[in-house]
């Protein structure tokens, strides 16, 4: 290893206890989307203490931007992404406390590179992004121009297995409301228009449509309001769906099919229907191949072991607003095993995310991202190849 590579590893190891403390503070105090005030303060205070220029409450109340290095448009500007929101009722069941720790660890390693290099290499931003769990924090930041100056964006996410390019689906939320007419269900049912019938038909229509789904398409929903009392014909019902597909273009096609299911249920029952797709749909993840290869090389060099199970590599993980970032900046979102085979969004995963056993895996990811940044800073040809890949990826999205 070169001196800078060795120094990156030593820097992350030197901060290991403090990094674990950051993660533990976030894990012990889970906060929901846009309410991550404690996590915001814990992370920004630490970044300020370690020499970053920090902009708190950056465009969103619980977002932040921490920068270091030389502002030079001719040099690479690398972003490392932190997440830190939790899930209702089950805390950090997606391990966002560890995502934040990876981001800060990588930031410290990259800062060390920029400080010790004999030449000016470029700029680093550690970007704190709230509300990944459904709120689309990164999308809001994108709309405010937060990603415009970045050449590369990187983060790493804990999952049961270590995979560089697990499929991450495009996703939209669909809110549906049926409006009927209330009546006494025993005495005057003929005077009513049953909004629950419409909701049930809608649910069944979409369930039947699944026979024609591609294997990678998903539509899953719940009836959130099914009426008030069994002796009152429901005059209003509501459903909520998530719709997913591996490409943004396929998502649009699937949405159009589901809309027909929604509208036909209203027509069959005589109800009125109101529906809308959410304001911040999540895009499919566009993995930059050159960047992924760099990451895999560097991760392997610090002892990361990748899953060889093809079924794991091809199984869709879910959706994230990092997918939207990948449509405007060359990006990676590797997933890493952190000591448990429990699935994300379970209480067992929550427990594992706060376990000491997760620390070795997490710190290796911070080192891998920092070493990947070093390669990019030191090789203009690599960055050019990354940008060429990005052009092709966005054209094929």
Short mmCIF file of N, CA and C in Angstrom, two decimals, residues 93-250:
data_model
loop_
_atom_site.label_atom_id
_atom_site.label_comp_id
_atom_site.label_asym_id
_atom_site.label_seq_id
_atom_site.Cartn_x
_atom_site.Cartn_y
_atom_site.Cartn_z
N UNK A 93 -34.23 -0.37 12.23
CA UNK A 93 -34.35 -1.69 11.62
C UNK A 93 -33.83 -1.72 10.19
N UNK A 94 -33.35 -0.59 9.70
CA UNK A 94 -32.67 -0.57 8.41
C UNK A 94 -31.21 -0.12 8.57
N UNK A 95 -30.78 0.00 9.82
CA UNK A 95 -29.36 0.25 10.09
C UNK A 95 -28.85 1.61 9.65
N UNK A 96 -29.71 2.62 9.67
CA UNK A 96 -29.24 3.93 9.21
C UNK A 96 -28.22 4.55 10.16
N UNK A 97 -28.20 4.10 11.40
CA UNK A 97 -27.13 4.54 12.30
C UNK A 97 -25.77 4.09 11.77
N UNK A 98 -25.73 2.91 11.14
CA UNK A 98 -24.48 2.42 10.56
C UNK A 98 -24.15 3.11 9.24
N UNK A 99 -25.18 3.48 8.47
CA UNK A 99 -24.94 4.25 7.25
C UNK A 99 -24.28 5.58 7.61
N UNK A 100 -24.79 6.22 8.65
CA UNK A 100 -24.18 7.48 9.10
C UNK A 100 -22.74 7.25 9.54
N UNK A 101 -22.51 6.16 10.26
CA UNK A 101 -21.15 5.87 10.72
C UNK A 101 -20.20 5.62 9.56
N UNK A 102 -20.66 4.86 8.56
CA UNK A 102 -19.84 4.64 7.36
C UNK A 102 -19.50 5.97 6.71
N UNK A 103 -20.50 6.84 6.57
CA UNK A 103 -20.27 8.13 5.93
C UNK A 103 -19.26 8.99 6.66
N UNK A 104 -19.37 9.03 7.99
CA UNK A 104 -18.42 9.83 8.77
C UNK A 104 -17.03 9.20 8.72
N UNK A 105 -16.96 7.87 8.83
CA UNK A 105 -15.66 7.18 8.75
C UNK A 105 -14.99 7.45 7.41
N UNK A 106 -15.75 7.32 6.33
CA UNK A 106 -15.20 7.60 5.00
C UNK A 106 -14.76 9.05 4.90
N UNK A 107 -15.58 9.95 5.46
CA UNK A 107 -15.23 11.36 5.44
C UNK A 107 -13.91 11.65 6.14
N UNK A 108 -13.71 11.02 7.28
CA UNK A 108 -12.45 11.21 8.01
C UNK A 108 -11.27 10.66 7.21
N UNK A 109 -11.46 9.51 6.58
CA UNK A 109 -10.38 8.93 5.76
C UNK A 109 -10.04 9.80 4.57
N UNK A 110 -11.07 10.34 3.91
CA UNK A 110 -10.84 11.19 2.74
C UNK A 110 -10.21 12.52 3.16
N UNK A 111 -10.67 13.06 4.25
CA UNK A 111 -10.07 14.31 4.77
C UNK A 111 -8.59 14.11 5.03
N UNK A 112 -8.23 12.97 5.58
CA UNK A 112 -6.82 12.65 5.82
C UNK A 112 -6.02 12.66 4.51
N UNK A 113 -6.61 12.11 3.45
CA UNK A 113 -5.97 12.12 2.13
C UNK A 113 -5.71 13.54 1.66
N UNK A 114 -6.74 14.38 1.75
CA UNK A 114 -6.64 15.75 1.26
C UNK A 114 -5.63 16.56 2.06
N UNK A 115 -5.53 16.27 3.35
CA UNK A 115 -4.57 16.99 4.20
C UNK A 115 -3.13 16.60 3.92
N UNK A 116 -2.91 15.32 3.66
CA UNK A 116 -1.53 14.82 3.58
C UNK A 116 -0.97 14.76 2.17
N UNK A 117 -1.80 14.93 1.17
CA UNK A 117 -1.31 14.86 -0.20
C UNK A 117 -0.35 16.02 -0.50
N UNK A 118 0.67 15.73 -1.28
CA UNK A 118 1.62 16.77 -1.68
C UNK A 118 1.02 17.74 -2.70
N UNK A 119 -0.03 17.33 -3.37
CA UNK A 119 -0.69 18.18 -4.36
C UNK A 119 -2.16 18.36 -3.99
N UNK A 120 -2.77 19.41 -4.49
CA UNK A 120 -4.19 19.64 -4.25
C UNK A 120 -5.00 18.64 -5.08
N UNK A 121 -5.83 17.88 -4.40
CA UNK A 121 -6.54 16.78 -5.06
C UNK A 121 -7.98 17.12 -5.42
N UNK A 122 -8.64 17.95 -4.63
CA UNK A 122 -10.03 18.25 -4.89
C UNK A 122 -10.79 18.53 -3.61
N UNK A 123 -12.09 18.26 -3.66
CA UNK A 123 -12.97 18.62 -2.55
C UNK A 123 -13.79 17.42 -2.10
N UNK A 124 -14.17 17.44 -0.83
CA UNK A 124 -15.01 16.42 -0.22
C UNK A 124 -16.23 17.09 0.41
N UNK A 125 -17.39 16.46 0.25
CA UNK A 125 -18.59 16.84 1.00
C UNK A 125 -19.16 15.60 1.67
N UNK A 126 -19.39 15.69 2.97
CA UNK A 126 -20.18 14.70 3.68
C UNK A 126 -21.58 15.29 3.78
N UNK A 127 -22.54 14.66 3.12
CA UNK A 127 -23.89 15.21 3.03
C UNK A 127 -24.85 14.41 3.89
N UNK A 128 -25.47 15.07 4.83
CA UNK A 128 -26.46 14.44 5.69
C UNK A 128 -27.84 14.55 5.09
N UNK A 129 -28.45 13.40 4.80
CA UNK A 129 -29.73 13.39 4.08
C UNK A 129 -30.81 12.74 4.94
N UNK A 130 -31.79 13.50 5.39
CA UNK A 130 -32.86 12.95 6.22
C UNK A 130 -33.91 12.22 5.39
N UNK A 131 -34.77 11.50 6.09
CA UNK A 131 -36.04 11.02 5.54
C UNK A 131 -35.90 10.12 4.32
N UNK A 132 -34.98 9.16 4.38
CA UNK A 132 -34.91 8.18 3.29
C UNK A 132 -36.12 7.25 3.33
N UNK A 133 -36.61 6.99 4.53
CA UNK A 133 -37.71 6.03 4.69
C UNK A 133 -39.05 6.66 4.27
N UNK A 134 -39.17 6.93 2.99
CA UNK A 134 -40.44 7.38 2.45
C UNK A 134 -40.57 8.87 2.24
N UNK A 135 -39.71 9.66 2.87
CA UNK A 135 -39.86 11.12 2.77
C UNK A 135 -39.13 11.75 1.60
N UNK A 136 -38.20 11.01 1.00
CA UNK A 136 -37.50 11.53 -0.16
C UNK A 136 -36.62 12.73 0.13
N UNK A 137 -35.89 12.67 1.24
CA UNK A 137 -35.03 13.80 1.61
C UNK A 137 -34.03 14.16 0.53
N UNK A 138 -33.43 13.17 -0.10
CA UNK A 138 -32.44 13.44 -1.15
C UNK A 138 -33.09 14.11 -2.36
N UNK A 139 -34.34 13.74 -2.65
CA UNK A 139 -35.04 14.34 -3.79
C UNK A 139 -35.28 15.83 -3.53
N UNK A 140 -35.66 16.15 -2.32
CA UNK A 140 -35.85 17.56 -1.95
C UNK A 140 -34.53 18.32 -2.07
N UNK A 141 -33.46 17.72 -1.56
CA UNK A 141 -32.14 18.35 -1.68
C UNK A 141 -31.74 18.51 -3.14
N UNK A 142 -32.05 17.52 -3.97
CA UNK A 142 -31.76 17.63 -5.40
C UNK A 142 -32.48 18.82 -6.01
N UNK A 143 -33.75 18.99 -5.65
CA UNK A 143 -34.54 20.09 -6.21
C UNK A 143 -33.99 21.45 -5.80
N UNK A 144 -33.26 21.48 -4.69
CA UNK A 144 -32.61 22.71 -4.23
C UNK A 144 -31.17 22.82 -4.73
N UNK A 145 -30.76 21.93 -5.62
CA UNK A 145 -29.43 22.03 -6.22
C UNK A 145 -28.29 21.49 -5.41
N UNK A 146 -28.58 20.68 -4.38
CA UNK A 146 -27.53 20.23 -3.47
C UNK A 146 -26.51 19.30 -4.12
N UNK A 147 -26.87 18.65 -5.22
CA UNK A 147 -25.98 17.66 -5.84
C UNK A 147 -25.29 18.18 -7.11
N UNK A 148 -25.50 19.43 -7.45
CA UNK A 148 -25.05 19.95 -8.74
C UNK A 148 -23.54 19.93 -8.93
N UNK A 149 -22.78 20.13 -7.87
CA UNK A 149 -21.32 20.26 -8.02
C UNK A 149 -20.57 18.95 -7.80
N UNK A 150 -21.28 17.87 -7.50
CA UNK A 150 -20.61 16.60 -7.20
C UNK A 150 -20.24 15.86 -8.48
N UNK A 151 -19.07 15.25 -8.48
CA UNK A 151 -18.66 14.37 -9.58
C UNK A 151 -19.01 12.92 -9.31
N UNK A 152 -19.07 12.56 -8.02
CA UNK A 152 -19.33 11.18 -7.61
C UNK A 152 -20.07 11.22 -6.28
N UNK A 153 -21.00 10.30 -6.06
CA UNK A 153 -21.68 10.17 -4.77
C UNK A 153 -21.62 8.71 -4.32
N UNK A 154 -21.30 8.50 -3.03
CA UNK A 154 -21.11 7.15 -2.51
C UNK A 154 -21.75 7.00 -1.14
N UNK A 155 -22.28 5.82 -0.89
CA UNK A 155 -22.72 5.44 0.45
C UNK A 155 -22.72 3.92 0.51
N UNK A 156 -22.93 3.37 1.70
CA UNK A 156 -23.03 1.91 1.86
C UNK A 156 -24.13 1.61 2.87
N UNK A 157 -24.85 0.51 2.62
CA UNK A 157 -26.07 0.19 3.37
C UNK A 157 -25.99 -1.22 3.95
N UNK A 158 -26.26 -1.40 5.25
CA UNK A 158 -26.25 -2.75 5.82
C UNK A 158 -27.44 -3.58 5.36
N UNK A 159 -27.18 -4.84 5.05
CA UNK A 159 -28.20 -5.83 4.67
C UNK A 159 -27.68 -7.19 5.13
N UNK A 160 -28.45 -8.27 4.94
CA UNK A 160 -27.93 -9.58 5.35
C UNK A 160 -26.70 -10.05 4.58
N UNK A 161 -26.48 -9.54 3.36
CA UNK A 161 -25.37 -10.02 2.53
C UNK A 161 -24.60 -8.84 1.94
N UNK A 162 -23.34 -9.10 1.59
CA UNK A 162 -22.49 -8.07 0.98
C UNK A 162 -22.55 -8.21 -0.54
N UNK A 163 -23.15 -7.22 -1.18
CA UNK A 163 -23.34 -7.23 -2.63
C UNK A 163 -23.15 -5.81 -3.14
N UNK A 164 -22.41 -5.65 -4.21
CA UNK A 164 -22.13 -4.31 -4.73
C UNK A 164 -23.30 -3.72 -5.49
N UNK A 165 -23.99 -4.56 -6.28
CA UNK A 165 -25.02 -4.04 -7.18
C UNK A 165 -26.33 -4.80 -7.04
N UNK A 166 -26.88 -4.84 -5.86
CA UNK A 166 -28.17 -5.51 -5.69
C UNK A 166 -29.25 -4.65 -6.35
N UNK A 167 -30.24 -5.25 -7.03
CA UNK A 167 -31.27 -4.45 -7.70
C UNK A 167 -32.06 -3.59 -6.72
N UNK A 168 -32.14 -2.32 -7.01
CA UNK A 168 -32.93 -1.37 -6.23
C UNK A 168 -33.98 -0.78 -7.17
N UNK A 169 -35.24 -0.95 -6.81
CA UNK A 169 -36.35 -0.69 -7.71
C UNK A 169 -36.82 0.77 -7.67
N UNK A 170 -37.34 1.21 -8.81
CA UNK A 170 -38.09 2.47 -8.84
C UNK A 170 -39.39 2.25 -8.08
N UNK A 171 -39.86 3.29 -7.38
CA UNK A 171 -41.05 3.12 -6.55
C UNK A 171 -41.88 4.40 -6.52
N UNK A 172 -43.18 4.22 -6.59
CA UNK A 172 -44.09 5.34 -6.36
C UNK A 172 -45.13 4.93 -5.33
N UNK A 173 -45.64 5.91 -4.61
CA UNK A 173 -46.74 5.68 -3.69
C UNK A 173 -48.05 6.10 -4.36
N UNK A 174 -49.09 5.32 -4.14
CA UNK A 174 -50.40 5.61 -4.71
C UNK A 174 -51.42 5.69 -3.58
N UNK A 175 -52.08 6.82 -3.47
CA UNK A 175 -53.14 7.03 -2.49
C UNK A 175 -54.48 7.03 -3.22
N UNK A 176 -55.44 6.23 -2.73
CA UNK A 176 -56.73 6.05 -3.40
C UNK A 176 -57.85 6.33 -2.40
N UNK A 177 -58.86 7.06 -2.84
CA UNK A 177 -60.04 7.31 -2.01
C UNK A 177 -61.30 7.05 -2.85
N UNK A 178 -62.19 6.21 -2.32
CA UNK A 178 -63.49 5.98 -2.95
C UNK A 178 -64.57 6.69 -2.14
N UNK A 179 -65.48 7.33 -2.84
CA UNK A 179 -66.55 8.09 -2.20
C UNK A 179 -67.89 7.53 -2.67
N UNK A 180 -68.67 7.02 -1.72
CA UNK A 180 -69.98 6.47 -2.02
C UNK A 180 -71.08 7.24 -1.33
N UNK A 181 -72.05 6.51 -0.80
CA UNK A 181 -73.18 7.14 -0.12
C UNK A 181 -73.58 6.25 1.04
N UNK A 182 -73.63 6.82 2.24
CA UNK A 182 -73.97 6.05 3.43
C UNK A 182 -75.47 5.75 3.46
N UNK A 183 -75.77 4.60 4.06
CA UNK A 183 -77.16 4.23 4.28
C UNK A 183 -77.19 3.13 5.33
N UNK A 184 -78.38 2.86 5.87
CA UNK A 184 -78.51 1.78 6.84
C UNK A 184 -78.36 0.45 6.11
N UNK A 185 -77.41 -0.36 6.57
CA UNK A 185 -77.06 -1.57 5.83
C UNK A 185 -78.16 -2.63 5.90
N UNK A 186 -79.01 -2.60 6.94
CA UNK A 186 -80.10 -3.58 7.05
C UNK A 186 -81.42 -3.01 6.53
N UNK A 187 -81.70 -1.75 6.91
CA UNK A 187 -83.00 -1.17 6.58
C UNK A 187 -83.12 -0.65 5.16
N UNK A 188 -82.10 0.05 4.67
CA UNK A 188 -82.20 0.70 3.36
C UNK A 188 -80.90 0.53 2.55
N UNK A 189 -80.44 -0.69 2.38
CA UNK A 189 -79.17 -0.87 1.67
C UNK A 189 -79.23 -0.38 0.22
N UNK A 190 -80.42 -0.41 -0.38
CA UNK A 190 -80.55 0.03 -1.78
C UNK A 190 -80.32 1.52 -1.97
N UNK A 191 -80.39 2.27 -0.85
CA UNK A 191 -80.13 3.70 -0.94
C UNK A 191 -78.64 4.04 -0.84
N UNK A 192 -77.83 3.06 -0.55
CA UNK A 192 -76.39 3.32 -0.36
C UNK A 192 -75.57 3.04 -1.61
N UNK A 193 -74.38 3.60 -1.61
CA UNK A 193 -73.35 3.29 -2.61
C UNK A 193 -72.11 2.88 -1.82
N UNK A 194 -71.73 1.63 -1.93
CA UNK A 194 -70.78 1.04 -0.99
C UNK A 194 -69.32 1.29 -1.41
N UNK A 195 -68.69 2.20 -0.69
CA UNK A 195 -67.29 2.53 -0.98
C UNK A 195 -66.33 1.40 -0.59
N UNK A 196 -66.76 0.55 0.36
CA UNK A 196 -65.91 -0.59 0.72
C UNK A 196 -65.89 -1.62 -0.41
N UNK A 197 -67.04 -1.81 -1.06
CA UNK A 197 -67.04 -2.70 -2.22
C UNK A 197 -66.03 -2.22 -3.27
N UNK A 198 -65.98 -0.92 -3.48
CA UNK A 198 -65.04 -0.37 -4.46
C UNK A 198 -63.60 -0.65 -4.04
N UNK A 199 -63.31 -0.47 -2.74
CA UNK A 199 -61.96 -0.71 -2.24
C UNK A 199 -61.57 -2.18 -2.39
N UNK A 200 -62.52 -3.08 -2.07
CA UNK A 200 -62.24 -4.51 -2.18
C UNK A 200 -62.04 -4.90 -3.64
N UNK A 201 -62.87 -4.37 -4.53
CA UNK A 201 -62.71 -4.65 -5.95
C UNK A 201 -61.36 -4.15 -6.46
N UNK A 202 -60.99 -2.95 -6.04
CA UNK A 202 -59.69 -2.40 -6.43
C UNK A 202 -58.57 -3.33 -5.99
N UNK A 203 -58.62 -3.77 -4.74
CA UNK A 203 -57.59 -4.67 -4.21
C UNK A 203 -57.55 -5.96 -5.02
N UNK A 204 -58.74 -6.51 -5.32
CA UNK A 204 -58.80 -7.76 -6.08
C UNK A 204 -58.34 -7.56 -7.52
N UNK A 205 -58.70 -6.42 -8.11
CA UNK A 205 -58.27 -6.13 -9.48
C UNK A 205 -56.74 -6.14 -9.58
N UNK A 206 -56.10 -5.47 -8.64
CA UNK A 206 -54.64 -5.40 -8.66
C UNK A 206 -54.04 -6.77 -8.39
N UNK A 207 -54.67 -7.53 -7.50
CA UNK A 207 -54.18 -8.88 -7.21
C UNK A 207 -54.28 -9.76 -8.45
N UNK A 208 -55.38 -9.64 -9.19
CA UNK A 208 -55.52 -10.42 -10.44
C UNK A 208 -54.50 -9.97 -11.48
N UNK A 209 -54.22 -8.68 -11.51
CA UNK A 209 -53.26 -8.15 -12.48
C UNK A 209 -51.88 -8.76 -12.29
N UNK A 210 -51.57 -9.20 -11.09
CA UNK A 210 -50.22 -9.75 -10.81
C UNK A 210 -49.89 -10.94 -11.71
N UNK A 211 -50.90 -11.63 -12.22
CA UNK A 211 -50.63 -12.75 -13.13
C UNK A 211 -49.86 -12.28 -14.36
N UNK A 212 -50.07 -11.02 -14.74
CA UNK A 212 -49.39 -10.47 -15.91
C UNK A 212 -48.17 -9.61 -15.54
N UNK A 213 -47.80 -9.62 -14.26
CA UNK A 213 -46.61 -8.87 -13.83
C UNK A 213 -45.35 -9.55 -14.34
N UNK A 214 -44.37 -8.76 -14.69
CA UNK A 214 -43.02 -9.29 -14.85
C UNK A 214 -42.51 -9.73 -13.48
N UNK A 215 -41.56 -10.68 -13.42
CA UNK A 215 -41.09 -11.16 -12.12
C UNK A 215 -40.52 -10.07 -11.22
N UNK A 216 -40.07 -8.98 -11.81
CA UNK A 216 -39.44 -7.91 -11.02
C UNK A 216 -40.40 -6.78 -10.68
N UNK A 217 -41.67 -6.88 -11.08
CA UNK A 217 -42.66 -5.85 -10.74
C UNK A 217 -43.28 -6.14 -9.37
N UNK A 218 -43.64 -5.10 -8.67
CA UNK A 218 -44.25 -5.25 -7.36
C UNK A 218 -45.39 -4.22 -7.20
N UNK A 219 -46.47 -4.66 -6.55
CA UNK A 219 -47.53 -3.74 -6.12
C UNK A 219 -48.09 -4.30 -4.82
N UNK A 220 -47.94 -3.57 -3.75
CA UNK A 220 -48.40 -4.07 -2.46
C UNK A 220 -49.12 -2.94 -1.73
N UNK A 221 -50.29 -3.27 -1.17
CA UNK A 221 -51.11 -2.22 -0.59
C UNK A 221 -51.92 -2.68 0.60
N UNK A 222 -52.55 -1.70 1.25
CA UNK A 222 -53.42 -1.94 2.39
C UNK A 222 -54.64 -1.03 2.27
N UNK A 223 -55.75 -1.50 2.85
CA UNK A 223 -56.93 -0.65 3.02
C UNK A 223 -56.76 0.08 4.34
N UNK A 224 -56.55 1.37 4.29
CA UNK A 224 -56.28 2.15 5.50
C UNK A 224 -57.55 2.66 6.16
N UNK A 225 -58.66 2.69 5.42
CA UNK A 225 -59.95 3.09 5.97
C UNK A 225 -61.02 2.25 5.29
N UNK A 226 -61.64 1.36 6.06
CA UNK A 226 -62.63 0.45 5.48
C UNK A 226 -64.05 0.72 5.89
N UNK A 227 -64.29 1.86 6.51
CA UNK A 227 -65.63 2.17 7.00
C UNK A 227 -65.64 2.29 8.51
N UNK A 228 -66.84 2.53 9.06
CA UNK A 228 -66.95 2.83 10.49
C UNK A 228 -67.64 1.71 11.26
N UNK A 229 -68.85 1.33 10.82
CA UNK A 229 -69.64 0.30 11.51
C UNK A 229 -70.24 -0.65 10.48
N UNK A 230 -70.43 -1.91 10.85
CA UNK A 230 -70.99 -2.86 9.87
C UNK A 230 -72.43 -2.56 9.48
N UNK A 231 -73.16 -1.82 10.31
CA UNK A 231 -74.54 -1.51 9.95
C UNK A 231 -74.68 -0.20 9.18
N UNK A 232 -73.55 0.38 8.80
CA UNK A 232 -73.56 1.58 7.96
C UNK A 232 -72.82 1.26 6.67
N UNK A 233 -73.49 1.41 5.55
CA UNK A 233 -72.80 1.23 4.28
C UNK A 233 -71.72 2.31 4.16
N UNK A 234 -70.46 1.92 4.02
CA UNK A 234 -69.38 2.91 4.04
C UNK A 234 -69.50 3.91 2.88
N UNK A 235 -69.40 5.18 3.23
CA UNK A 235 -69.45 6.22 2.20
C UNK A 235 -68.06 6.70 1.79
N UNK A 236 -67.03 6.22 2.49
CA UNK A 236 -65.67 6.61 2.12
C UNK A 236 -64.68 5.53 2.56
N UNK A 237 -63.81 5.14 1.66
CA UNK A 237 -62.74 4.20 1.98
C UNK A 237 -61.44 4.68 1.35
N UNK A 238 -60.33 4.20 1.89
CA UNK A 238 -59.02 4.64 1.39
C UNK A 238 -58.06 3.46 1.33
N UNK A 239 -57.20 3.49 0.34
CA UNK A 239 -56.14 2.50 0.20
C UNK A 239 -54.82 3.21 -0.04
N UNK A 240 -53.74 2.52 0.30
CA UNK A 240 -52.40 3.02 0.01
C UNK A 240 -51.58 1.89 -0.61
N UNK A 241 -50.94 2.19 -1.73
CA UNK A 241 -50.13 1.20 -2.44
C UNK A 241 -48.72 1.71 -2.66
N UNK A 242 -47.78 0.78 -2.70
CA UNK A 242 -46.45 1.03 -3.24
C UNK A 242 -46.33 0.24 -4.54
N UNK A 243 -45.84 0.90 -5.58
CA UNK A 243 -45.70 0.29 -6.90
C UNK A 243 -44.23 0.35 -7.26
N UNK A 244 -43.66 -0.79 -7.68
CA UNK A 244 -42.21 -0.85 -7.92
C UNK A 244 -41.89 -1.59 -9.22
N UNK A 245 -40.79 -1.16 -9.84
CA UNK A 245 -40.29 -1.81 -11.06
C UNK A 245 -38.80 -1.51 -11.19
N UNK A 246 -38.06 -2.33 -11.95
CA UNK A 246 -36.60 -2.16 -12.00
C UNK A 246 -36.11 -0.98 -12.82
N UNK A 247 -36.99 -0.38 -13.63
CA UNK A 247 -36.63 0.81 -14.38
C UNK A 247 -37.71 1.86 -14.23
N UNK A 248 -37.33 3.12 -14.32
CA UNK A 248 -38.32 4.19 -14.23
C UNK A 248 -39.35 4.06 -15.35
N UNK A 249 -38.92 3.69 -16.54
CA UNK A 249 -39.83 3.56 -17.67
C UNK A 249 -40.84 2.43 -17.44
N UNK A 250 -40.39 1.33 -16.83
CA UNK A 250 -41.30 0.23 -16.51
C UNK A 250 -42.27 0.62 -15.41
#
